Amino acid sequence: MESEAQHLQMVYQKLLIAESKLSQLIEEKSQSGRSALQEMTGEVRLNFDSYLDNLDTFSAIENLNRQIDQYNLQLDSTSKELAKVRRLLPAPYFGKIRVDFLEGQPPEAFYIGINGFTPENEALIHDWRSPIAELFYNNELGGSSYEVRGQVIPVQMKQRRQLITDHDRLLNYFDTDTTIQDEVLLAALAEDHSQKMQDITATIQIEQNQIIRDQRAQVLLVNGVAGSGKTSTVLQRIAYLLYQNRERYRPDDMLILSPNQQFAQYIAGVLPALGEANPPTLTLLEWLQTFGTVEESEADYFQRISKEEASSEEDVLRSVAFMQYLESELEITPRFVPIVKKGKTILSQEYLQQIFDQTPIGSFAKRIQGMKQRLLQEWERRLVKDSRKVSLQQQILDLTQAQQEKLLGRLLTQADESQLDFLALKLLRKKYAFVSQEIENYAWLDERAMFCEVYQSYEGNSLEVGTFNMDQGVAQCYFHQRQIEPLKHRDYQVILVDEVQDYTPAALYLLKALYPRSRFTLVGDDNQAIFNSYTSFADMQELFLEKQPQYYRLTKSYRTTGNITTFFASLVADKLNMEILPVRPAGSPVVYRTFQDVASFEKILHEFQGRVGQQQITIITKTQKEAEQLQDFVDNFVAVYPVALAKGLEFANVLLYDVSAKNYHSKRDMRLLYTAASRSTKQLWLTYQGIPAVRLPENEQ
C-alpha cells in the first residue's frame, strides 16, 4: 500500500508540474504569438503597382498565413496536452498490470488511465485504448498476448491490480486474476449518475471489452439486457476507434443514430470526458429530414408506433419485400410539375414532357437523369441568349450607383462596357438561381404522386397520404435512390444505432443501401421491443447476412439493484435463451401499492416522497395520454414520462402508474413493463387498480 501511495504521489506531482508548464507555455505563446503576428502584419505592404509587385505582395501574404497556421497548430497541440493532464488529475489511473515479455528481463509495470501521460519520454500512464491496456481488461494471469499493428506479442501476466484514487490519495486497491474486482465495480455503480450517462472506462467488463475493441467485423449486433451497459459500451467503442484510427477517422466521419432528442442530450458528456469530440448525433427522423421527405413530428411518430398493431399499409411500407420491389425495373409514368415564379411559368409541364420524350430510351432512372442534364444545358443556353439582348444591356448601363453596388457588388468602369453580355449573364444567373436549383433537385418531378402509383401497382390499394410519415419517407427515399438518382449524403465510415430493435426492416435496409462501405454497430434489447416498428435480432442477422455480422449478447445488468433486476427479469418471455444476471446488491424491495382514484394515488406519491426525501421521483406511465393526465403532479421533485420516452434513460426512484391486469395484459405489454421497471436504479414502486398485472410476493398479498 505504501509503495503504491508513493508512486501515485510521484505521478500526481508530475501531473501538476506538467499542468503548470503547459499553462505557462500557452500564456507565453499567446502573448509572443500575438506580438510576432502584429509585427509581421505591420511589415506586409500591399503593393499591386506591377506584376512583380503583385508577386511580392502575394508571397508576403502567403508567408504570413503560414506563420499564423503554424502558431495556431502549436497552440492547439499544447491546449490538447493540457486538457489531457487536467482530465487525469482527479483520478490519475485506475489499473496496473505487471507483464513479463519473456525476454529474460524483470516484469514491467504499466499503469492504465483514461488518457496517456508521458513526461520527458517516460510513460507513466498508458491510455486505456492502447494495445498494452487490453491485457488489463481481457486476460487472466499467466500466459497471454496482445496485438500491435497486426503483430501478436506473447507475454506472461504477473499481476492485475485495480486502484481507487482521488487526486494524489490512494483510497484502495485490489489484486485479482479476473477482469474487474466486484469492490471496484460496485463502488462505481453505487454512485448516482441518473442525470447524465458517465463513462465506464475503469469498470469495462470482458464481454464489453470484446465489443469495444472489435475492428474486424463489418457489422456488430449487440443484444443487451436492460442495464447491461450497452450504450456506454458503444460510446467507449467510438472513443477506441478514434484513438486507434486517427489517420482514418475523425468524429464527423461517424454518425450516432439515437432513439430521441432527449437521449442525445443524455449521452452528450461521455466522449468529451475522454477527450474526444462528439460525432454528429441524429434521430432517425432528423436523418430522414435531411432528404426532405418526412413531415411527421417526433411526438406523432412515437404515438403512431406505440399503437398495439401496425396498419396493413405500414406493414407493406416497412417490409424488405417492398424495398426490393423498388429495386426492380418498374413501369413508371413521369409526373411533371411546372417551375413557376411569381405566377409566371418558367418551365411548363408540356415543355418538360417534350424533353422527356426526346430523351433516349433506357431505364427510367437513366432517362430522368439524362433529362435533368438536358434541362440544365437548355436553361443555360436560354440565359446566354437573353444576356445578349440590347435592352437588358442598356438596363445595366442605366443602373444607379446604389443599384450597381447592390446587384454587381461594385461600380461599373469604362472597361465593363465591352463585356456587358458577361455582366448581364451574371445578373440573370443570380436572378434565376432558384430555377437551376429546382432543376438540380428534381422539383419538376412529382415524386410523391409517382411513388403512390408504384405502391398501388405493388399492393393493389392506393396509398393514403396526409402528413408524409416516417415509413412513407423511408420507402420514398429508396424510391428516389433506385428510380431517380442516388441520394446525396455524407459518406459516414462508422454508423452506430442505439435502440435498433425499434427500427423497421425497411429503415435498416435503407441504411445498408446508402452506406455500403460503412461499419455498423447496432445495439438494442429484444426484450424492449415495445413499438409496432420492431425488428428482431434474428431478422437483423438475416438482413446483414452478406456482411457476416458478429453477434454479441450482454446478459448482466449493472444499472439496477438486485431486487429490481430480479423483478424485470421475471417478465422476460424467453427465459431459457436470455438469463438475466443481477450484479448489484439486493437493495430495497420492490413495493406494490393499490389505488382507487386520483386522491388515493396522490397519497401513494406522498408516501414515496417521504421514503426518498428530497430526491427526484419519476412517474412512468404506459401511454402518453396517461402522462398528460398526471401533469398536475409535476413539480421540482416529480417528473412524468410515458415509457416510450423513458426508454434508454435511467432514474434513481421510479413509480410505475397503474400496473393493473386491465392495463398490462399482452406480450407487448409485458415488454413495456420490463422497459419501464428497468429504468429505476434504486427504488421501484408499482401502483395498480383492481388486479395487478404481475403476481405479488407473498408478503404483499
XYZ file of C-alpha atoms in Angstrom:
701
model
C 0.000 0.000 0.000
C 2.783 2.411 0.929
C 4.750 1.937 -2.281
C 1.597 2.376 -4.388
C 0.712 5.532 -2.440
C 4.209 6.920 -3.011
C 4.050 6.090 -6.714
C 0.696 7.863 -7.008
C 2.041 10.961 -5.269
C 5.058 10.991 -7.591
C 2.851 10.725 -10.675
C 0.456 13.341 -9.340
C 3.288 15.804 -8.709
C 4.486 15.334 -12.275
C 0.961 15.939 -13.486
C 0.874 19.205 -11.507
C 4.256 20.217 -12.928
C 3.071 19.397 -16.434
C -0.124 21.395 -15.893
C 1.875 24.406 -14.724
C 4.375 24.205 -17.593
C 1.703 23.744 -20.239
C -0.413 26.601 -18.827
C 2.615 28.870 -18.794
C 3.597 27.798 -22.308
C 0.123 28.608 -23.611
C 0.230 32.019 -21.968
C 3.697 32.742 -23.381
C 2.747 31.515 -26.844
C -0.410 33.585 -26.776
C 1.459 36.770 -25.845
C 4.549 36.251 -28.011
C 2.468 34.915 -30.880
C 0.195 37.945 -30.875
C 3.173 40.306 -30.761
C 5.002 38.467 -33.558
C 1.928 38.339 -35.750
C 1.228 42.041 -35.221
C 4.828 42.815 -36.135
C 4.709 40.623 -39.259
C 1.333 42.075 -40.246
C 2.763 45.569 -39.987
C 5.644 44.588 -42.251
C 3.350 43.364 -45.038
C 2.808 46.147 -47.540
C 0.087 45.745 -50.127
C 1.598 46.846 -53.436
C -0.114 45.970 -56.718
C 1.570 48.575 -58.937
C 3.164 45.992 -61.246
C 3.228 42.277 -61.947
C 6.413 41.833 -59.853
C 4.936 43.889 -57.031
C 1.874 41.620 -57.125
C 4.081 38.557 -56.741
C 5.960 40.098 -53.806
C 2.719 41.061 -52.095
C 1.116 37.639 -52.573
C 4.318 35.953 -51.326
C 4.320 38.119 -48.178
C 0.643 37.347 -47.510
C 1.214 33.614 -48.041
C 4.176 33.663 -45.650
C 2.067 35.466 -43.031
C -0.699 32.871 -43.417
C 1.821 30.058 -42.916
C 3.093 31.728 -39.751
C -0.475 32.085 -38.461
C -1.247 28.424 -39.259
C 1.938 27.291 -37.505
C 1.154 29.393 -34.460
C -2.419 28.050 -34.248
C -1.171 24.476 -34.671
C 1.321 24.807 -31.818
C -1.264 26.449 -29.568
C -3.870 23.774 -30.364
C -1.417 20.933 -29.684
C -0.376 22.418 -26.339
C -4.001 23.036 -25.345
C -4.897 19.411 -26.066
C -1.992 18.189 -23.912
C -3.125 20.450 -21.069
C -6.678 19.115 -21.357
C -5.374 15.540 -21.082
C -3.412 16.378 -17.934
C -6.410 18.065 -16.337
C -8.621 15.059 -17.123
C -6.137 12.852 -15.272
C -5.733 14.986 -12.144
C -8.981 13.928 -10.338
C -8.071 10.204 -10.687
C -4.686 9.683 -12.404
C -5.170 5.967 -13.091
C -7.382 3.033 -12.173
C -5.411 -0.039 -13.213
C -1.964 -1.600 -13.076
C -0.507 -4.678 -14.764
C 2.892 -6.318 -14.416
C 3.932 -8.011 -17.641
C 6.787 -10.409 -18.391
C 7.806 -10.065 -22.048
C 9.687 -13.393 -21.939
C 12.987 -11.759 -22.849
C 14.915 -12.596 -19.683
C 14.207 -9.144 -18.200
C 12.256 -8.418 -14.990
C 8.492 -7.886 -15.454
C 7.456 -4.314 -16.302
C 4.644 -2.355 -14.608
C 2.080 -0.414 -16.648
C -0.490 1.952 -15.134
C -3.777 2.443 -17.023
C -5.803 5.689 -17.097
C -8.371 7.459 -19.253
C -5.530 9.198 -21.129
C -1.824 8.582 -21.558
C 0.824 10.665 -19.753
C 4.429 10.591 -20.946
C 6.511 13.407 -19.423
C 10.096 13.548 -20.681
C 9.534 10.380 -22.757
C 8.691 8.339 -19.628
C 5.351 6.549 -19.986
C 3.859 6.973 -16.514
C 0.237 6.339 -17.562
C -0.993 4.370 -20.570
C -4.242 5.235 -22.329
C -6.933 2.591 -21.728
C -7.239 2.246 -25.510
C -3.562 1.445 -26.059
C -2.701 -2.124 -27.135
C -0.972 -2.995 -23.832
C -4.104 -1.974 -21.877
C -6.096 -4.810 -23.439
C -4.267 -7.147 -21.054
C -5.894 -5.339 -18.129
C -9.415 -5.900 -19.466
C -9.355 -9.202 -21.274
C -6.934 -11.710 -19.837
C -6.361 -13.729 -16.707
C -2.985 -14.167 -15.060
C -0.489 -16.421 -16.792
C 0.243 -16.891 -20.464
C -1.354 -14.281 -22.661
C -0.758 -11.977 -25.635
C -1.809 -8.691 -27.189
C -1.662 -7.297 -30.698
C 0.238 -4.290 -32.061
C -0.190 -3.350 -35.740
C -1.098 -6.907 -36.631
C 1.799 -8.461 -34.701
C 0.952 -10.746 -31.769
C 3.149 -10.181 -28.686
C 3.279 -13.212 -26.309
C 3.584 -12.325 -22.606
C 3.103 -13.656 -19.094
C 0.685 -11.680 -16.940
C 2.153 -11.488 -13.435
C -0.253 -9.063 -11.776
C -3.510 -7.246 -12.339
C -4.319 -4.561 -9.837
C -7.298 -2.230 -9.624
C -6.874 1.055 -7.815
C -9.295 3.647 -6.475
C -7.637 7.068 -6.456
C -8.691 10.583 -5.558
C -6.200 13.115 -6.875
C -2.973 12.177 -5.014
C -4.658 9.887 -2.474
C -4.820 6.119 -2.861
C -8.163 5.079 -1.375
C -7.894 1.350 -2.010
C -6.572 -1.310 -4.376
C -7.298 -4.953 -5.190
C -5.202 -7.678 -6.799
C -7.249 -10.135 -8.816
C -6.884 -12.726 -11.533
C -10.248 -11.799 -13.064
C -11.054 -8.730 -15.091
C -12.745 -6.334 -12.686
C -12.982 -6.806 -8.924
C -16.510 -6.621 -7.509
C -15.492 -3.963 -4.963
C -14.318 -1.589 -7.687
C -17.321 -2.238 -9.895
C -19.874 -1.903 -7.129
C -18.253 1.278 -5.810
C -18.677 2.824 -9.237
C -22.239 1.530 -9.611
C -23.218 2.875 -6.201
C -22.744 6.466 -7.402
C -25.876 8.203 -8.654
C -25.382 9.085 -12.324
C -29.002 9.222 -13.388
C -28.976 12.716 -14.907
C -26.161 12.153 -17.413
C -24.515 8.979 -18.634
C -20.954 8.546 -17.328
C -18.022 6.816 -18.960
C -17.328 3.253 -17.721
C -13.617 3.132 -18.558
C -12.484 1.932 -15.135
C -15.084 -0.848 -14.972
C -15.245 -2.191 -18.522
C -16.091 -5.890 -18.348
C -14.569 -8.603 -20.514
C -17.725 -9.046 -22.606
C -17.970 -5.267 -23.103
C -14.284 -5.018 -23.994
C -14.706 -7.537 -26.815
C -17.307 -5.247 -28.379
C -15.278 -2.085 -27.831
C -12.121 -3.460 -29.496
C -13.642 -5.475 -32.334
C -12.148 -3.963 -35.501
C -12.565 -6.998 -37.746
C -16.340 -7.243 -38.113
C -18.088 -5.000 -40.626
C -21.342 -5.263 -38.665
C -21.694 -5.726 -34.897
C -25.065 -6.746 -33.449
C -25.240 -6.176 -29.687
C -28.316 -7.588 -27.946
C -28.036 -6.486 -24.327
C -30.499 -6.654 -21.453
C -31.583 -3.507 -19.664
C -28.732 -2.013 -17.653
C -26.031 -4.134 -19.295
C -24.011 -1.062 -20.269
C -24.571 -1.493 -23.995
C -24.941 2.215 -24.725
C -21.874 3.097 -22.643
C -20.006 0.318 -24.417
C -20.893 1.794 -27.793
C -19.609 5.220 -26.720
C -16.365 3.661 -25.454
C -16.164 1.912 -28.819
C -16.310 5.276 -30.582
C -13.502 6.588 -28.371
C -11.466 3.444 -29.053
C -11.938 3.630 -32.833
C -10.965 7.313 -32.873
C -7.820 6.569 -30.849
C -6.767 3.589 -32.959
C -7.589 5.137 -36.342
C -6.574 8.797 -36.124
C -5.412 8.734 -39.725
C -8.732 7.237 -40.936
C -11.494 8.572 -38.705
C -12.494 11.943 -37.383
C -15.567 12.414 -35.187
C -17.562 13.767 -38.140
C -16.802 10.557 -40.072
C -19.089 8.793 -37.590
C -22.825 9.021 -37.057
C -24.803 8.134 -33.933
C -28.491 7.462 -34.549
C -30.208 7.943 -31.190
C -33.789 6.974 -30.290
C -34.931 10.513 -29.410
C -33.620 14.025 -28.864
C -33.573 13.743 -25.075
C -31.408 10.629 -25.287
C -28.857 12.563 -27.372
C -28.544 15.079 -24.513
C -28.241 12.224 -22.008
C -25.120 10.766 -23.669
C -23.560 14.089 -24.681
C -20.897 14.257 -21.936
C -19.311 10.803 -22.199
C -16.929 11.306 -25.111
C -15.765 14.815 -24.114
C -14.887 13.345 -20.690
C -12.482 11.042 -22.560
C -11.046 13.862 -24.651
C -12.974 13.075 -27.830
C -15.418 15.289 -29.698
C -18.961 14.008 -30.139
C -19.822 12.696 -33.603
C -22.986 14.001 -35.253
C -25.959 12.624 -33.306
C -29.340 12.466 -35.029
C -32.613 10.686 -34.538
C -33.782 8.589 -37.477
C -36.442 11.230 -38.093
C -33.850 14.042 -38.221
C -31.643 11.982 -40.524
C -34.530 11.359 -42.937
C -35.479 15.026 -42.885
C -32.074 15.864 -44.374
C -33.504 14.355 -47.567
C -36.659 16.443 -47.243
C -39.121 13.568 -47.285
C -40.765 13.486 -43.827
C -43.319 15.861 -42.307
C -44.178 13.815 -39.201
C -43.144 15.203 -35.805
C -41.273 13.096 -33.248
C -44.276 13.132 -30.895
C -46.644 11.993 -33.663
C -44.170 9.319 -34.731
C -43.936 7.825 -31.239
C -47.696 7.980 -30.831
C -48.157 6.100 -34.109
C -45.635 3.326 -33.404
C -46.955 2.942 -29.849
C -50.253 1.519 -31.122
C -50.881 -2.140 -30.418
C -50.748 -3.171 -34.080
C -49.389 -1.636 -37.265
C -51.776 -0.998 -40.141
C -51.623 -3.139 -43.284
C -50.203 -0.139 -45.159
C -47.437 0.259 -42.564
C -46.639 -3.442 -42.801
C -46.104 -3.117 -46.549
C -44.004 0.050 -46.355
C -41.814 -1.456 -43.617
C -41.140 -4.716 -45.427
C -37.927 -5.792 -47.129
C -40.064 -7.245 -49.940
C -41.398 -3.789 -50.880
C -37.903 -2.271 -50.744
C -36.679 -4.994 -53.087
C -39.629 -4.291 -55.390
C -38.413 -0.679 -55.629
C -35.110 -2.015 -56.996
C -36.731 -3.707 -59.991
C -37.371 -2.332 -63.489
C -40.709 -0.623 -62.900
C -43.222 0.799 -65.330
C -43.299 4.395 -64.099
C -45.286 7.226 -65.630
C -43.440 10.515 -65.057
C -45.481 13.228 -63.360
C -44.206 16.735 -64.059
C -44.635 19.938 -62.054
C -44.136 23.325 -63.754
C -41.462 25.646 -62.372
C -43.169 28.968 -61.613
C -42.005 32.326 -60.281
C -44.475 34.985 -59.153
C -47.247 33.390 -61.168
C -45.151 33.233 -64.334
C -44.414 29.772 -65.721
C -40.696 29.329 -66.374
C -40.761 25.647 -67.415
C -44.195 24.284 -68.333
C -45.466 20.720 -67.973
C -45.751 20.470 -71.758
C -42.124 21.534 -72.195
C -40.967 19.049 -69.550
C -42.919 16.233 -71.217
C -41.391 17.190 -74.559
C -37.839 16.999 -73.149
C -38.612 13.613 -71.587
C -39.973 12.261 -74.864
C -36.773 13.393 -76.623
C -34.548 11.665 -74.057
C -33.036 8.358 -75.329
C -34.838 5.208 -74.201
C -33.277 3.366 -71.261
C -34.071 2.651 -67.635
C -36.359 5.188 -66.016
C -33.551 6.439 -63.753
C -31.164 6.979 -66.689
C -33.847 8.805 -68.693
C -34.685 11.091 -65.749
C -31.017 11.829 -65.013
C -30.390 12.490 -68.711
C -33.394 14.771 -68.763
C -32.033 16.761 -65.825
C -28.737 17.345 -67.628
C -30.607 18.408 -70.760
C -32.753 20.848 -68.746
C -29.672 22.403 -67.133
C -27.999 22.822 -70.533
C -31.117 24.236 -72.167
C -31.645 26.665 -69.294
C -28.036 27.889 -69.512
C -28.403 28.432 -73.292
C -31.572 30.417 -72.644
C -29.769 32.656 -70.130
C -26.862 33.190 -72.512
C -29.261 34.117 -75.301
C -31.177 36.570 -73.091
C -27.930 38.139 -71.839
C -27.150 39.334 -75.378
C -30.333 41.351 -75.683
C -29.569 45.035 -76.199
C -32.465 46.061 -73.947
C -31.049 44.133 -70.966
C -27.548 45.509 -71.504
C -28.944 49.031 -71.667
C -30.715 48.439 -68.353
C -27.319 47.642 -66.814
C -25.862 50.896 -68.129
C -28.867 52.767 -66.690
C -28.330 51.400 -63.145
C -27.739 53.987 -60.436
C -24.561 53.710 -58.368
C -26.557 52.284 -55.472
C -28.107 49.667 -57.780
C -24.669 48.805 -59.193
C -23.307 48.222 -55.687
C -26.311 46.066 -54.780
C -26.542 43.974 -57.954
C -22.926 43.850 -59.132
C -21.063 44.350 -55.882
C -19.091 47.275 -57.362
C -19.353 50.311 -59.599
C -19.148 49.999 -63.382
C -16.000 51.157 -65.187
C -15.383 52.033 -68.818
C -13.834 48.598 -69.322
C -17.132 46.990 -68.319
C -18.897 48.441 -71.375
C -17.058 45.948 -73.577
C -18.336 42.984 -71.587
C -21.936 43.883 -70.905
C -23.085 40.449 -72.082
C -20.947 38.862 -69.348
C -22.408 41.166 -66.693
C -25.915 40.534 -67.994
C -25.378 36.759 -67.800
C -24.082 37.132 -64.237
C -27.186 39.065 -63.240
C -29.535 36.595 -64.928
C -27.884 33.639 -63.173
C -28.297 35.428 -59.874
C -31.903 36.403 -60.532
C -32.938 32.924 -61.684
C -30.648 30.865 -59.447
C -33.701 29.176 -57.981
C -34.529 27.685 -61.400
C -31.156 25.934 -61.658
C -31.570 24.810 -58.057
C -35.045 23.389 -58.705
C -33.844 21.593 -61.834
C -30.939 20.117 -59.841
C -33.242 18.994 -57.005
C -35.917 17.447 -59.255
C -38.553 19.945 -58.121
C -40.081 19.489 -61.607
C -40.987 15.886 -60.731
C -43.989 14.991 -58.581
C -42.151 12.168 -56.850
C -44.845 11.677 -54.259
C -47.516 11.014 -56.899
C -45.175 8.663 -58.764
C -44.325 6.820 -55.547
C -48.012 6.421 -54.687
C -48.655 4.900 -58.118
C -45.770 2.465 -57.630
C -47.206 1.498 -54.224
C -50.613 0.885 -55.805
C -49.080 -1.265 -58.553
C -47.434 -3.380 -55.826
C -50.223 -3.590 -53.287
C -53.364 -3.065 -55.374
C -54.624 -0.448 -52.951
C -53.991 3.290 -53.038
C -51.588 4.833 -50.536
C -53.253 7.198 -48.084
C -51.067 10.311 -47.990
C -51.792 13.022 -45.483
C -48.832 14.125 -43.418
C -45.974 12.209 -45.007
C -44.812 9.950 -42.182
C -41.582 8.124 -41.355
C -42.495 4.839 -43.075
C -43.549 6.595 -46.257
C -40.404 8.711 -46.084
C -38.100 5.689 -45.776
C -39.693 3.974 -48.766
C -39.781 7.122 -50.906
C -36.105 7.789 -50.100
C -35.310 4.377 -51.505
C -37.595 5.003 -54.491
C -35.538 8.131 -55.250
C -32.277 6.242 -54.677
C -33.154 3.491 -57.162
C -35.541 5.059 -59.662
C -34.458 8.720 -59.791
C -30.859 9.322 -58.678
C -28.599 8.207 -55.791
C -29.256 10.404 -52.773
C -26.589 12.960 -51.907
C -25.340 12.444 -48.355
C -22.205 12.429 -46.242
C -20.480 9.068 -46.565
C -20.066 8.164 -42.888
C -17.441 5.489 -42.253
C -18.889 4.304 -38.937
C -22.595 4.255 -38.036
C -23.840 3.393 -34.562
C -27.535 2.780 -33.958
C -28.970 2.651 -30.444
C -32.327 1.014 -29.639
C -32.044 -0.681 -33.024
C -34.876 -3.125 -32.257
C -37.269 -0.190 -32.800
C -36.172 0.281 -36.420
C -38.260 -1.203 -39.196
C -36.661 -3.710 -41.597
C -37.114 -1.101 -44.349
C -35.233 1.575 -42.374
C -32.314 -0.806 -41.782
C -32.431 -1.839 -45.446
C -32.175 1.828 -46.459
C -29.212 2.451 -44.135
C -27.402 -0.590 -45.510
C -28.071 0.517 -49.089
C -26.951 4.132 -48.605
C -23.784 3.216 -46.704
C -22.492 0.010 -48.315
C -18.891 0.573 -47.157
C -19.675 1.760 -43.630
C -19.059 -0.182 -40.437
C -22.232 -0.663 -38.402
C -22.653 -1.185 -34.671
C -26.320 -1.975 -33.969
C -27.308 -2.017 -30.312
C -30.587 -2.862 -28.643
C -32.598 -5.233 -26.494
C -35.075 -7.758 -27.875
C -36.947 -7.550 -24.561
C -37.578 -3.813 -25.059
C -39.337 -4.200 -28.401
C -42.279 -2.089 -27.284
C -43.169 -0.469 -30.617
C -45.007 -1.932 -33.587
C -41.985 -0.992 -35.738
C -39.989 -3.835 -34.155
C -37.256 -5.816 -35.938
C -35.831 -8.876 -34.166
C -32.097 -9.529 -33.923
C -32.652 -12.758 -35.850
C -34.092 -10.702 -38.732
C -31.177 -8.252 -38.483
C -28.713 -11.104 -38.836
C -30.539 -12.209 -41.971
C -30.677 -8.664 -43.332
C -26.908 -8.135 -42.973
C -26.001 -11.744 -43.756
C -23.648 -10.944 -46.654
C -21.585 -8.741 -44.310
C -21.136 -11.663 -41.876
C -22.343 -9.807 -38.765
C -20.729 -10.515 -35.403
C -23.390 -11.135 -32.751
C -22.817 -10.276 -29.075
C -25.158 -10.861 -26.161
C -24.906 -8.958 -22.854
C -26.885 -10.595 -20.035
C -25.515 -8.983 -16.865
C -27.469 -5.998 -15.567
C -25.346 -3.380 -13.794
C -27.788 -0.481 -13.594
C -30.417 -1.628 -11.129
C -30.408 -3.178 -7.693
C -30.650 -6.946 -7.397
C -34.318 -6.840 -6.417
C -35.298 -4.621 -9.348
C -33.271 -6.745 -11.764
C -34.932 -9.910 -10.473
C -38.332 -8.286 -10.959
C -37.910 -7.231 -14.606
C -36.058 -10.468 -15.403
C -39.208 -12.342 -14.352
C -41.070 -10.585 -17.192
C -38.855 -11.963 -19.985
C -40.736 -14.413 -22.180
C -37.686 -16.374 -23.408
C -36.009 -17.143 -20.083
C -34.176 -20.192 -21.456
C -32.226 -18.179 -24.028
C -31.908 -14.943 -22.078
C -30.971 -15.434 -18.439
C -30.560 -12.003 -16.865
C -27.940 -11.892 -14.121
C -28.045 -9.184 -11.416
C -24.694 -7.734 -10.319
C -25.542 -5.116 -7.712
C -26.684 -5.891 -4.128
C -30.358 -6.628 -3.486
C -31.191 -3.117 -2.272
C -34.699 -2.067 -1.293
C -37.529 -4.483 -2.143
C -39.933 -3.657 -4.950
C -43.019 -2.074 -3.366
C -46.638 -2.653 -4.523
C -49.450 -0.215 -3.789
C -53.106 -0.308 -4.863
C -55.203 2.805 -5.519
C -58.813 3.552 -6.470
C -58.782 7.143 -7.683
C -56.599 10.223 -8.138
C -56.737 11.100 -4.443
C -55.510 7.677 -3.323
C -52.774 7.731 -5.979
C -51.644 11.095 -4.640
C -51.374 9.576 -1.144
C -49.081 6.869 -2.534
C -46.949 9.526 -4.219
C -46.633 11.434 -0.940
C -45.668 8.208 0.842
C -42.995 7.580 -1.797
C -41.712 11.146 -1.365
C -41.449 10.553 2.346
C -39.336 7.477 1.642
C -36.848 9.163 -0.730
C -36.766 12.631 0.828
C -35.640 15.472 -1.431
C -34.584 13.163 -4.259
C -36.165 13.275 -7.696
C -39.090 10.920 -8.380
C -40.024 9.781 -11.867
C -43.526 8.519 -12.659
C -43.586 6.266 -15.739
C -46.890 5.635 -17.491
C -47.837 3.179 -20.204
C -49.182 5.837 -22.580
C -48.727 9.489 -23.469
C -52.376 10.102 -22.557
C -51.796 8.809 -19.013
C -48.699 11.025 -18.709
C -50.752 14.065 -19.729
C -53.406 13.189 -17.144
C -50.767 13.181 -14.402
C -49.256 16.580 -15.262
C -50.775 18.055 -12.088
C -48.235 16.060 -10.084
C -45.220 17.539 -11.880
C -43.013 19.799 -9.743
C -39.313 20.228 -8.959
C -39.150 16.746 -7.432
C -41.539 14.821 -9.696
C -41.284 14.166 -13.435
C -43.703 12.180 -15.610
C -42.711 10.202 -18.711
C -44.564 7.758 -20.924
C -42.472 4.617 -21.251
C -41.794 5.398 -24.942
C -39.800 8.489 -23.948
C -38.271 6.998 -20.791
C -36.725 4.130 -22.759
C -32.947 4.394 -22.855
C -32.801 6.685 -19.808
C -32.350 5.845 -16.129
C -33.767 7.335 -12.934
C -32.998 6.698 -9.268
C -36.562 6.474 -7.938
C -39.364 5.254 -10.187
C -43.087 4.912 -9.559
C -44.968 2.912 -12.198
C -48.521 4.067 -12.815
C -51.400 1.561 -12.931
C -49.670 -1.771 -13.468
C -53.042 -3.499 -13.500
C -54.123 -6.616 -15.373
C -56.508 -4.416 -17.328
C -53.708 -2.057 -18.407
C -50.922 -4.639 -18.941
C -52.159 -7.929 -20.403
C -50.480 -8.786 -23.739
C -46.945 -9.960 -24.530
C -46.162 -6.482 -25.773
C -47.472 -5.032 -22.507
C -45.025 -7.234 -20.592
C -42.191 -5.804 -22.693
C -43.487 -2.320 -21.865
C -43.458 -3.194 -18.180
C -39.947 -4.698 -18.480
C -38.751 -1.474 -20.086
C -40.411 0.805 -17.538
C -39.254 -1.168 -14.484
C -35.657 -1.370 -15.714
C -35.355 2.439 -15.771
C -35.011 2.519 -11.971
C -31.627 2.277 -10.265
C -32.599 2.428 -6.547
C -36.298 2.408 -5.679
C -39.170 0.875 -7.645
C -42.825 1.159 -6.620
C -45.684 -0.378 -8.624
C -49.188 1.034 -8.340
C -52.259 -0.732 -9.689
C -56.057 -0.601 -9.722
C -58.036 -3.769 -9.152
C -55.990 -6.830 -10.072
C -52.202 -6.394 -10.559
C -50.652 -7.440 -13.883
C -47.932 -9.409 -12.079
C -48.072 -11.905 -9.291
C -47.482 -10.253 -5.942
C -44.910 -11.627 -3.474
C -46.448 -13.436 -0.525
C -45.718 -10.586 1.853
C -47.670 -8.207 -0.423
C -50.747 -10.404 -0.886
